Amino acid sequence: MKADRRKLFQKPWEFREAALIALTLNAVGFALQYASGGSGVTMPEWPMNAITLTLSACLILAVGLGYRNNRAVAWMGGIPLGLSLILTLAALSFIGGMVPQESGGNPTAVRLGLHSIFSSWPFALTVVIFLINLGLSLSWKLVPFSIKNLQFILFHAGFWIALSCGIFGSSDLQRLVVPVEEGQANSQGYIIKSREAKQLPFSVFLHDFSIEEYPPQLLLYDPKTDRLVMNSAQAIPEVCTGATAEWKGTKVVVTDFIASALPGKDGIPVPVDPAAGVPFAKIRITSYEGEGETWLSTGSPMLKPAAVNVNGFFLFMVAGSPKSFRSAVTLRDENGFEKIANLEVNKPVNFKGWKIYQMGYDEQSGKFSTLSLIEAIRDPWLPAVYLGFFMILAANALFFWNGIKKSGASS
Amino acid sequence: MIIDFTTAAYLSIAFWASGSMLSIAAKSSPALKKTAGALNLGGSLIMIAFIAIYWHALERPPLRTLGETRLWYAALIPLVGLLVEYRWKISWLKYYCMGLAAFFLTINLLHPEVFDKALMPALQSPWFIPHVVVYLVGYVLLAASSVAAWHNIFLSWRIKEEKSYDALSHYLALLGFVFLTFGLVFGALWAKDAWGNYWSWDPKETWAFIAWLIYLGYLHAVSHKINRLKLQWYLALAFIVLLVSWFGVNYLPTAANSVHTYQQS
């Protein structure tokens, strides 16, 4: 017997209707985006975003539980629509992953929001319908509660919370760059994009900024091809006393190394305080033209680097890349409460609801920089997003465990 | 270093190749089975030993460049094949896995990387190892899942029979998805500490999110009982998206803005 093919929009709705709805949604989204001149969606700020989100959550739960036997509602919270929206989100993210997300570019693409896809109308509409779909399916597993559904509930609720709070909370995120000079305090930050200055509820006093570098490196430059020559070991030689390197018949041995020195009389460097000097290395070069010994230095903004010409190639020493940089600061709020902290990359410090980060420094001056760029970030929605994340992780741990158990049964 | 990469790579490939040949021969003479297993395992152990030595010499975990992650991949994927054989008595998967491992080592042999100890401050974090290793295990499982799916497609096309290994590709995908999720969330938690944002739509993040959504889609398609061959095609092709998020991102027009390109040319 040949089964009749279901007509489009004949009930019950399935994947084709879901795909069509998702496509229509995006067509409307792109049209809105184009009509609005590419300005995108602006999220309401606190407390409007929280009110909107709470009301929406209550509404979804009420509709889900009140009309769970209604076909249209069942379809709205069903897998066909869910899967279509997951793939739509993937497709929109694909645009975001292919088209550089920055200002500028083809005017039509800009107006369609292709360069700012994640704040565009089609993305926002898809997320809204996705949250409804996810929320409805969640409501049916929440009531009546059963421990069997725990994994489902944790994953879907976690995703709902992380996604909704991440997006609705983005308007309350404050991110300010605070430049501070050594020995000075600053309580003004600015927004990177708009350069708009903002007053912080605390000040940052910088005692000291310091950089630790990796050892300097030896490089051989070929001026004819404008390229660096790779040595026989396929490694960038680090400079320390006794280090050796070899490039096609040219052998280099470091016979002496001073991490911080300044040029003295007769060209012999004199060791000085690490804050004032630059690395110097005495090297012995052996090639088919003979043997010679000379001093190399990396140079600094104040000092010309010393390189050496070896048979038409230039051998020089460059300062190592920064290994770590840190700022010793005192944070002080309006009531005089103080906190002494060491700011370092990957080690932010909490202060009065803000997270304070070591962001950068004056890269032109390198390790001589007396300027530290501090970043102050306030994200009041973070705990909610993290709650979502941890629920997702817990759900996946359960998923893993059940998967392992079931896979044993199926074999 | 005690052992250089070229020697270690050739040695591993030789172990896998001879182990595979012995495994095939062991079908008729089971006495060879143990030796074959030892050789297959040996290939991965050599890679693991090399990674350990390399780690020591670099003074940082060898997880920064794509070439370094390929080493881990090459060491781990044959282990998945061998585990599947041990657990479910399915022996064909390991050949594909060792083939893939040899392929990744060959890429590294053809494009030797510069030995560079430097690790930028943003990468110096307790999250570094869990984030990357969890991802690698996920990639390895999903690669194996994709291989199993191709095998299933091949079986249904050649033999036209229902007997296939759908459960295998499914459970590998399920486990892979779990690792992918952990990798993604660990990455978000780390990003908050390093850059102040748990999510910033960096190209690598975006692609990792796409790959995650694609496998999320698979799990929903499964629970909606979609035609089994369609699912195998889905799994077989989904891995391509994962490859883009692993390697491809560096070659896309968006790569210039990525904070995830630690490659030095």
Coordinates of N, CA and C in Angstrom, one line a residue, chain A residues 188-382:
Chain A
Q188 N 38.7 57.5 36.1 CA 37.9 57.7 34.9 C 38.3 56.5 33.9
G189 N 37.2 55.9 33.4 CA 37.5 54.9 32.4 C 36.8 55.4 31.1
Y190 N 37.1 54.7 30.0 CA 36.4 55.0 28.7 C 36.0 53.8 28.0
I191 N 34.9 53.9 27.2 CA 34.4 52.8 26.4 C 35.3 52.7 25.2
I192 N 35.8 51.5 24.9 CA 36.7 51.3 23.7 C 36.1 51.8 22.4
K193 N 34.9 51.4 22.1 CA 34.3 51.7 20.8 C 34.0 53.1 20.7
S194 N 33.3 53.7 21.6 CA 32.8 55.1 21.5 C 33.8 56.1 22.0
R195 N 34.8 55.7 22.7 CA 35.8 56.6 23.4 C 35.1 57.5 24.4
E196 N 33.9 57.2 24.8 CA 33.1 58.0 25.8 C 33.7 57.7 27.1
A197 N 34.0 58.8 27.9 CA 34.6 58.7 29.2 C 33.5 58.5 30.2
K198 N 33.8 57.7 31.3 CA 32.8 57.4 32.3 C 33.5 57.5 33.7
Q199 N 32.8 57.9 34.7 CA 33.3 58.0 36.0 C 33.1 56.6 36.7
L200 N 34.1 56.1 37.3 CA 34.0 54.9 38.1 C 33.7 55.2 39.5
P201 N 33.1 54.2 40.2 CA 32.8 54.5 41.7 C 34.0 54.2 42.5
F202 N 35.2 54.1 41.9 CA 36.4 53.8 42.7 C 37.6 54.3 41.9
S203 N 38.8 54.4 42.5 CA 39.9 54.8 41.8 C 41.0 53.8 41.8
V204 N 41.9 53.8 40.8 CA 43.0 52.8 40.8 C 44.3 53.6 40.9
F205 N 45.1 53.3 41.9 CA 46.4 53.9 42.0 C 47.5 52.9 41.6
L206 N 48.4 53.2 40.7 CA 49.4 52.3 40.2 C 50.7 52.5 40.9
H207 N 51.1 51.5 41.7 CA 52.4 51.6 42.4 C 53.5 51.2 41.4
D208 N 53.3 50.2 40.7 CA 54.4 49.7 39.8 C 53.8 48.8 38.7
F209 N 54.4 49.0 37.5 CA 54.1 48.1 36.4 C 55.3 47.4 36.0
S210 N 55.3 46.0 35.9 CA 56.5 45.3 35.5 C 56.2 44.2 34.5
I211 N 57.2 44.0 33.7 CA 57.1 42.9 32.6 C 58.2 41.9 32.8
E212 N 57.8 40.7 32.7 CA 58.9 39.6 32.7 C 58.9 39.1 31.2
E213 N 60.1 39.0 30.6 CA 60.1 38.6 29.3 C 60.8 37.2 29.2
Y214 N 60.4 36.5 28.1 CA 61.2 35.3 27.8 C 62.6 35.7 27.4
P215 N 63.6 34.8 27.4 CA 64.9 35.1 27.0 C 64.9 35.7 25.6
P216 N 65.9 36.6 25.3 CA 66.0 37.1 23.9 C 66.3 36.0 22.9
Q217 N 66.0 36.2 21.7 CA 66.2 35.2 20.6 C 67.2 35.7 19.6
L218 N 67.9 34.8 19.0 CA 68.8 35.1 17.9 C 68.1 34.9 16.6
L219 N 68.2 35.8 15.6 CA 67.6 35.6 14.3 C 68.6 36.0 13.2
L220 N 68.5 35.2 12.1 CA 69.4 35.6 11.0 C 68.5 36.0 9.9
Y221 N 68.8 37.3 9.4 CA 67.9 37.9 8.4 C 68.6 38.0 7.0
D222 N 67.9 37.6 6.0 CA 68.4 37.6 4.7 C 67.9 38.9 4.0
P223 N 68.7 39.9 3.8 CA 68.1 41.2 3.2 C 67.7 41.0 1.7
K224 N 68.3 40.0 1.0 CA 68.0 39.8 -0.4 C 66.6 39.3 -0.6
T225 N 66.2 38.4 0.3 CA 64.8 37.8 0.2 C 63.9 38.4 1.2
D226 N 64.4 39.3 2.0 CA 63.6 39.9 3.1 C 62.9 38.9 4.0
R227 N 63.6 37.8 4.3 CA 63.1 36.8 5.1 C 64.0 36.4 6.2
L228 N 63.5 35.7 7.2 CA 64.4 35.2 8.3 C 64.8 33.8 7.8
V229 N 66.0 33.4 8.1 CA 66.5 32.1 7.7 C 66.3 31.2 8.9
M230 N 65.7 30.0 8.6 CA 65.5 29.0 9.6 C 66.8 28.2 9.8
N231 N 67.1 28.0 11.1 CA 68.3 27.2 11.3 C 68.1 25.7 11.2
S232 N 69.2 25.0 11.3 CA 69.1 23.5 11.1 C 68.3 22.8 12.1
A233 N 68.1 23.4 13.3 CA 67.3 22.6 14.3 C 65.8 23.0 14.3
Q234 N 65.4 23.8 13.4 CA 64.0 24.3 13.3 C 63.5 24.9 14.6
A235 N 64.4 25.5 15.3 CA 64.1 26.1 16.6 C 64.6 27.6 16.6
I236 N 63.9 28.4 17.3 CA 64.4 29.8 17.5 C 65.3 29.8 18.7
P237 N 66.6 30.0 18.4 CA 67.6 29.8 19.5 C 67.4 30.9 20.6
E238 N 67.3 30.5 21.8 CA 67.2 31.4 23.0 C 68.6 31.7 23.4
V239 N 68.7 33.0 23.8 CA 70.1 33.4 24.2 C 70.3 33.2 25.7
C240 N 71.4 32.5 26.0 CA 71.9 32.3 27.4 C 73.4 31.9 27.2
T241 N 74.2 32.1 28.2 CA 75.6 31.8 28.1 C 75.7 30.3 27.7
G242 N 76.5 30.0 26.6 CA 76.7 28.7 26.2 C 75.8 28.2 25.1
A243 N 74.7 29.0 24.8 CA 73.8 28.6 23.8 C 74.5 28.6 22.4
T244 N 74.1 27.7 21.5 CA 74.7 27.6 20.2 C 73.5 27.6 19.2
A245 N 73.9 28.0 18.0 CA 73.0 27.9 16.9 C 73.7 27.7 15.6
E246 N 73.1 27.2 14.6 CA 73.8 27.0 13.3 C 72.9 27.2 12.1
W247 N 73.4 28.1 11.2 CA 72.7 28.3 9.9 C 73.7 28.0 8.8
K248 N 73.3 27.0 8.0 CA 74.1 26.7 6.8 C 75.6 27.1 6.8
G249 N 76.3 26.5 7.7 CA 77.8 26.7 7.7 C 78.2 27.8 8.6
T250 N 77.3 28.6 9.2 CA 77.6 29.6 10.1 C 77.3 29.2 11.5
K251 N 78.3 29.0 12.4 CA 78.1 28.6 13.7 C 78.2 29.7 14.7
V252 N 77.3 29.8 15.6 CA 77.2 30.9 16.6 C 77.2 30.3 18.0
V253 N 78.1 30.8 18.8 CA 78.1 30.4 20.2 C 78.0 31.7 21.1
V254 N 77.1 31.6 22.1 CA 77.0 32.8 23.0 C 78.0 32.5 24.1
T255 N 79.0 33.4 24.2 CA 80.1 33.2 25.2 C 79.8 34.0 26.5
D256 N 79.0 35.0 26.4 CA 78.6 35.8 27.6 C 77.3 36.4 27.4
F257 N 76.5 36.5 28.5 CA 75.2 37.1 28.4 C 74.9 37.9 29.6
I258 N 74.5 39.2 29.4 CA 74.1 40.1 30.5 C 72.7 40.5 30.3
A259 N 71.8 40.1 31.2 CA 70.4 40.3 31.0 C 70.0 41.8 30.9
S260 N 70.8 42.6 31.7 CA 70.5 44.1 31.6 C 71.8 44.9 31.7
A261 N 72.1 45.6 30.7 CA 73.3 46.4 30.7 C 73.2 47.6 29.8
L262 N 74.1 48.5 29.9 CA 74.2 49.6 29.0 C 75.6 49.7 28.4
P263 N 75.8 50.3 27.2 CA 77.1 50.3 26.6 C 78.1 51.1 27.4
G264 N 79.3 50.5 27.6 CA 80.3 51.2 28.4 C 81.4 51.7 27.5
K265 N 82.5 52.0 28.1 CA 83.7 52.4 27.3 C 84.2 51.2 26.5
D266 N 84.9 51.5 25.4 CA 85.5 50.4 24.5 C 84.4 49.4 24.0
G267 N 83.2 49.8 24.0 CA 82.1 48.9 23.5 C 81.8 47.8 24.4
I268 N 82.4 47.7 25.6 CA 82.0 46.6 26.5 C 80.9 47.0 27.4
P269 N 79.8 46.3 27.4 CA 78.6 46.7 28.2 C 78.8 46.6 29.7
V270 N 78.2 47.5 30.4 CA 78.3 47.5 31.9 C 76.9 47.1 32.5
P271 N 76.9 46.0 33.4 CA 75.6 45.6 33.9 C 75.0 46.8 34.7
V272 N 73.6 46.9 34.6 CA 72.9 47.9 35.3 C 71.6 47.3 35.9
D273 N 70.9 48.2 36.6 CA 69.6 47.8 37.2 C 68.6 47.3 36.0
P274 N 67.9 46.2 36.3 CA 67.0 45.6 35.2 C 66.0 46.6 34.6
A275 N 65.6 47.6 35.4 CA 64.7 48.6 34.9 C 65.3 49.5 33.9
A276 N 66.6 49.6 33.8 CA 67.3 50.6 33.0 C 68.0 50.1 31.8
G277 N 68.4 48.8 31.8 CA 69.2 48.3 30.8 C 68.5 47.4 29.8
V278 N 69.3 46.9 28.8 CA 68.8 46.0 27.8 C 69.7 44.7 27.8
P279 N 69.2 43.6 27.2 CA 70.1 42.4 27.2 C 71.3 42.6 26.2
F280 N 72.4 42.1 26.6 CA 73.6 42.1 25.8 C 74.1 40.7 25.7
A281 N 74.6 40.3 24.5 CA 75.2 38.9 24.4 C 76.5 39.0 23.6
K282 N 77.5 38.3 24.1 CA 78.8 38.3 23.4 C 78.8 37.0 22.6
I283 N 78.9 37.1 21.3 CA 78.8 35.9 20.5 C 80.1 35.6 19.7
R284 N 80.4 34.3 19.5 CA 81.5 34.0 18.7 C 81.0 33.3 17.4
I285 N 81.3 33.9 16.2 CA 80.8 33.4 15.0 C 81.9 32.7 14.2
T286 N 81.6 31.5 13.8 CA 82.6 30.7 13.0 C 81.9 30.4 11.7
S287 N 82.5 30.9 10.6 CA 82.0 30.5 9.3 C 83.2 30.2 8.4
Y288 N 83.0 29.9 7.1 CA 84.1 29.6 6.2 C 85.0 30.8 6.0
E289 N 84.5 32.0 6.4 CA 85.4 33.2 6.3 C 86.3 33.4 7.5
G290 N 86.1 32.6 8.5 CA 87.0 32.8 9.7 C 86.1 32.9 10.9
E291 N 86.8 33.4 12.0 CA 86.1 33.4 13.3 C 86.2 34.8 13.9
G292 N 85.1 35.2 14.6 CA 85.1 36.6 15.2 C 84.2 36.6 16.4
E293 N 84.5 37.6 17.2 CA 83.7 37.7 18.4 C 83.1 39.2 18.5
T294 N 81.8 39.3 18.9 CA 81.3 40.6 19.0 C 80.1 40.7 20.0
W295 N 79.7 41.9 20.3 CA 78.6 42.1 21.2 C 77.3 42.4 20.4
L296 N 76.2 41.7 20.8 CA 74.9 42.1 20.2 C 74.0 42.6 21.3
S297 N 73.1 43.5 21.0 CA 72.1 43.9 22.0 C 70.8 44.1 21.3
T298 N 69.7 44.0 22.1 CA 68.4 44.1 21.5 C 67.9 45.5 21.2
G299 N 68.6 46.4 21.9 CA 68.2 47.8 21.8 C 67.0 48.1 22.6
S300 N 66.6 49.4 22.6 CA 65.4 49.8 23.4 C 64.9 51.1 22.7
P301 N 63.8 51.7 23.2 CA 63.4 52.9 22.5 C 64.5 54.0 22.6
M302 N 65.4 53.9 23.6 CA 66.4 54.9 23.7 C 67.8 54.5 23.1
L303 N 67.9 53.2 22.8 CA 69.2 52.7 22.4 C 69.2 51.9 21.1
K304 N 70.1 52.2 20.2 CA 70.1 51.5 18.9 C 70.5 50.1 19.1
P305 N 69.8 49.1 18.5 CA 70.2 47.7 18.6 C 71.6 47.5 17.9
A306 N 72.3 46.6 18.5 CA 73.6 46.2 17.8 C 73.5 44.9 17.1
A307 N 73.6 44.9 15.8 CA 73.5 43.6 15.0 C 74.8 43.4 14.3
V308 N 75.0 42.3 13.6 CA 76.2 42.1 13.0 C 76.0 41.5 11.6
N309 N 76.9 41.9 10.6 CA 76.7 41.4 9.3 C 77.6 40.1 9.1
V310 N 76.9 39.0 8.8 CA 77.7 37.8 8.6 C 77.5 37.3 7.1
N311 N 78.5 37.5 6.3 CA 78.5 37.1 4.9 C 77.2 37.6 4.2
G312 N 76.9 38.8 4.4 CA 75.7 39.3 3.7 C 74.4 39.1 4.4
F313 N 74.4 38.3 5.5 CA 73.2 38.1 6.3 C 73.3 39.0 7.6
F314 N 72.2 39.3 8.2 CA 72.3 40.1 9.4 C 71.9 39.2 10.6
L315 N 72.8 39.1 11.5 CA 72.5 38.3 12.8 C 72.1 39.3 13.8
F316 N 70.9 39.2 14.4 CA 70.6 40.1 15.4 C 69.8 39.4 16.5
M317 N 69.7 40.2 17.6 CA 69.0 39.6 18.8 C 67.8 40.4 19.1
V318 N 66.6 39.7 19.3 CA 65.4 40.4 19.6 C 65.0 40.1 21.0
A319 N 64.4 41.1 21.6 CA 63.9 40.9 23.0 C 62.8 39.7 23.0
G320 N 62.8 38.9 24.0 CA 61.8 37.9 24.1 C 60.4 38.4 24.2
S321 N 59.4 37.6 23.8 CA 58.0 38.1 24.0 C 57.7 38.1 25.5
P322 N 56.7 38.9 25.8 CA 56.4 39.1 27.3 C 55.9 37.7 27.8
K323 N 56.4 37.4 29.0 CA 56.0 36.1 29.6 C 54.9 36.4 30.6
S324 N 55.0 37.5 31.3 CA 53.9 38.0 32.1 C 54.1 39.5 32.4
F325 N 53.0 40.2 32.6 CA 53.1 41.6 33.0 C 52.1 41.8 34.1
R326 N 52.4 42.6 35.1 CA 51.5 42.8 36.2 C 51.6 44.3 36.7
S327 N 50.5 44.6 37.4 CA 50.4 46.0 38.0 C 50.1 45.8 39.4
A328 N 50.9 46.5 40.2 CA 50.7 46.5 41.7 C 49.8 47.8 41.9
V329 N 48.6 47.6 42.3 CA 47.7 48.7 42.5 C 47.0 48.8 43.8
T330 N 46.5 50.0 44.1 CA 45.6 50.1 45.3 C 44.2 50.6 44.7
L331 N 43.2 49.8 45.0 CA 41.8 50.2 44.6 C 41.2 50.9 45.8
R332 N 40.5 52.0 45.6 CA 39.9 52.8 46.7 C 38.6 53.2 46.3
D333 N 37.5 52.9 47.1 CA 36.2 53.3 46.7 C 35.9 54.7 47.4
E334 N 34.6 55.2 47.1 CA 34.3 56.5 47.5 C 34.3 56.7 49.1
N335 N 34.1 55.6 49.8 CA 34.1 55.7 51.3 C 35.5 55.5 51.9
G336 N 36.5 55.4 51.0 CA 37.8 55.3 51.5 C 38.3 53.8 51.8
F337 N 37.4 52.9 51.4 CA 37.8 51.5 51.6 C 38.8 51.1 50.5
E338 N 39.9 50.5 51.0 CA 41.0 50.2 50.1 C 41.3 48.7 50.0
K339 N 41.8 48.4 48.8 CA 42.3 47.0 48.6 C 43.6 47.1 47.8
I340 N 44.6 46.4 48.3 CA 45.9 46.3 47.5 C 45.8 45.0 46.7
A341 N 46.2 45.1 45.4 CA 46.1 44.0 44.6 C 47.2 43.9 43.5
N342 N 47.5 42.7 43.1 CA 48.4 42.5 42.0 C 47.6 42.1 40.8
L343 N 47.5 42.9 39.8 CA 46.7 42.5 38.6 C 47.6 41.9 37.6
E344 N 47.1 40.7 37.0 CA 47.9 40.0 36.1 C 46.9 39.4 35.0
V345 N 47.4 39.1 33.8 CA 46.5 38.5 32.8 C 46.0 37.1 33.4
N346 N 44.8 36.8 33.2 CA 44.2 35.6 33.7 C 43.9 35.6 35.2
K347 N 44.3 36.7 35.9 CA 44.1 36.8 37.3 C 43.3 38.1 37.7
P348 N 42.1 38.2 37.3 CA 41.3 39.4 37.6 C 41.0 39.5 39.1
V349 N 40.8 40.7 39.6 CA 40.5 40.9 41.0 C 39.1 41.5 41.2
N350 N 38.3 41.0 42.2 CA 37.0 41.5 42.4 C 37.0 42.7 43.3
F351 N 36.3 43.7 43.0 CA 36.2 44.9 43.9 C 34.8 45.6 43.7
K352 N 34.0 45.6 44.8 CA 32.8 46.3 44.8 C 31.9 46.0 43.6
G353 N 31.8 44.7 43.3 CA 30.9 44.3 42.2 C 31.5 44.4 40.8
W354 N 32.7 44.9 40.8 CA 33.5 45.0 39.5 C 34.6 44.0 39.4
K355 N 34.9 43.5 38.2 CA 36.1 42.7 38.1 C 37.2 43.6 37.4
I356 N 38.4 43.6 38.0 CA 39.4 44.4 37.5 C 40.5 43.6 36.8
Y357 N 40.8 43.9 35.6 CA 41.7 43.1 34.7 C 43.0 43.9 34.4
Q358 N 44.1 43.1 34.3 CA 45.3 43.7 33.6 C 45.0 43.5 32.1
M359 N 45.0 44.6 31.4 CA 44.7 44.5 30.0 C 45.9 44.7 29.1
G360 N 46.6 45.7 29.3 CA 47.8 46.0 28.4 C 48.7 47.0 28.9
Y361 N 49.5 47.6 28.1 CA 50.5 48.6 28.5 C 51.0 49.3 27.2
D362 N 51.9 50.2 27.4 CA 52.4 50.9 26.2 C 53.4 50.0 25.5
E363 N 52.9 49.4 24.4 CA 53.7 48.3 23.7 C 54.9 48.9 23.0
Q364 N 54.9 50.2 22.7 CA 56.0 50.9 22.0 C 57.2 50.9 23.0
S365 N 56.9 51.1 24.2 CA 58.0 51.2 25.2 C 58.4 49.8 25.8
G366 N 57.5 48.8 25.5 CA 57.8 47.5 25.9 C 58.0 47.4 27.4
K367 N 59.1 46.8 27.8 CA 59.3 46.6 29.3 C 59.6 47.9 30.0
F368 N 59.8 49.0 29.3 CA 60.0 50.3 29.9 C 58.7 51.1 30.1
S369 N 57.6 50.4 29.8 CA 56.3 51.1 29.9 C 56.1 51.5 31.4
T370 N 55.6 52.7 31.6 CA 55.2 53.1 32.9 C 53.7 53.3 32.9
L371 N 53.1 52.9 31.8 CA 51.6 53.0 31.6 C 51.0 51.6 31.7
S372 N 50.0 51.5 32.5 CA 49.3 50.2 32.5 C 47.9 50.4 32.1
L373 N 47.4 49.6 31.2 CA 45.9 49.7 30.9 C 45.2 48.6 31.7
I374 N 44.3 49.2 32.5 CA 43.5 48.3 33.4 C 42.1 48.3 32.8
E375 N 41.4 47.2 32.9 CA 40.0 47.1 32.5 C 39.1 46.8 33.6
A376 N 38.0 47.6 33.7 CA 37.0 47.3 34.8 C 35.7 46.9 34.2
I377 N 35.3 45.7 34.6 CA 34.1 45.2 34.0 C 33.0 44.9 35.0
R378 N 31.8 45.3 34.7 CA 30.7 45.0 35.6 C 29.6 44.2 34.8
D379 N 29.3 43.0 35.2 CA 28.3 42.2 34.5 C 27.3 41.6 35.5
P380 N 26.3 42.4 35.9 CA 25.4 41.9 37.0 C 24.7 40.6 36.6
W381 N 24.6 40.2 35.4 CA 23.9 39.0 35.0 C 24.8 37.8 35.0
L382 N 26.0 38.0 35.3 CA 27.0 36.9 35.2 C 26.6 35.6 36.0

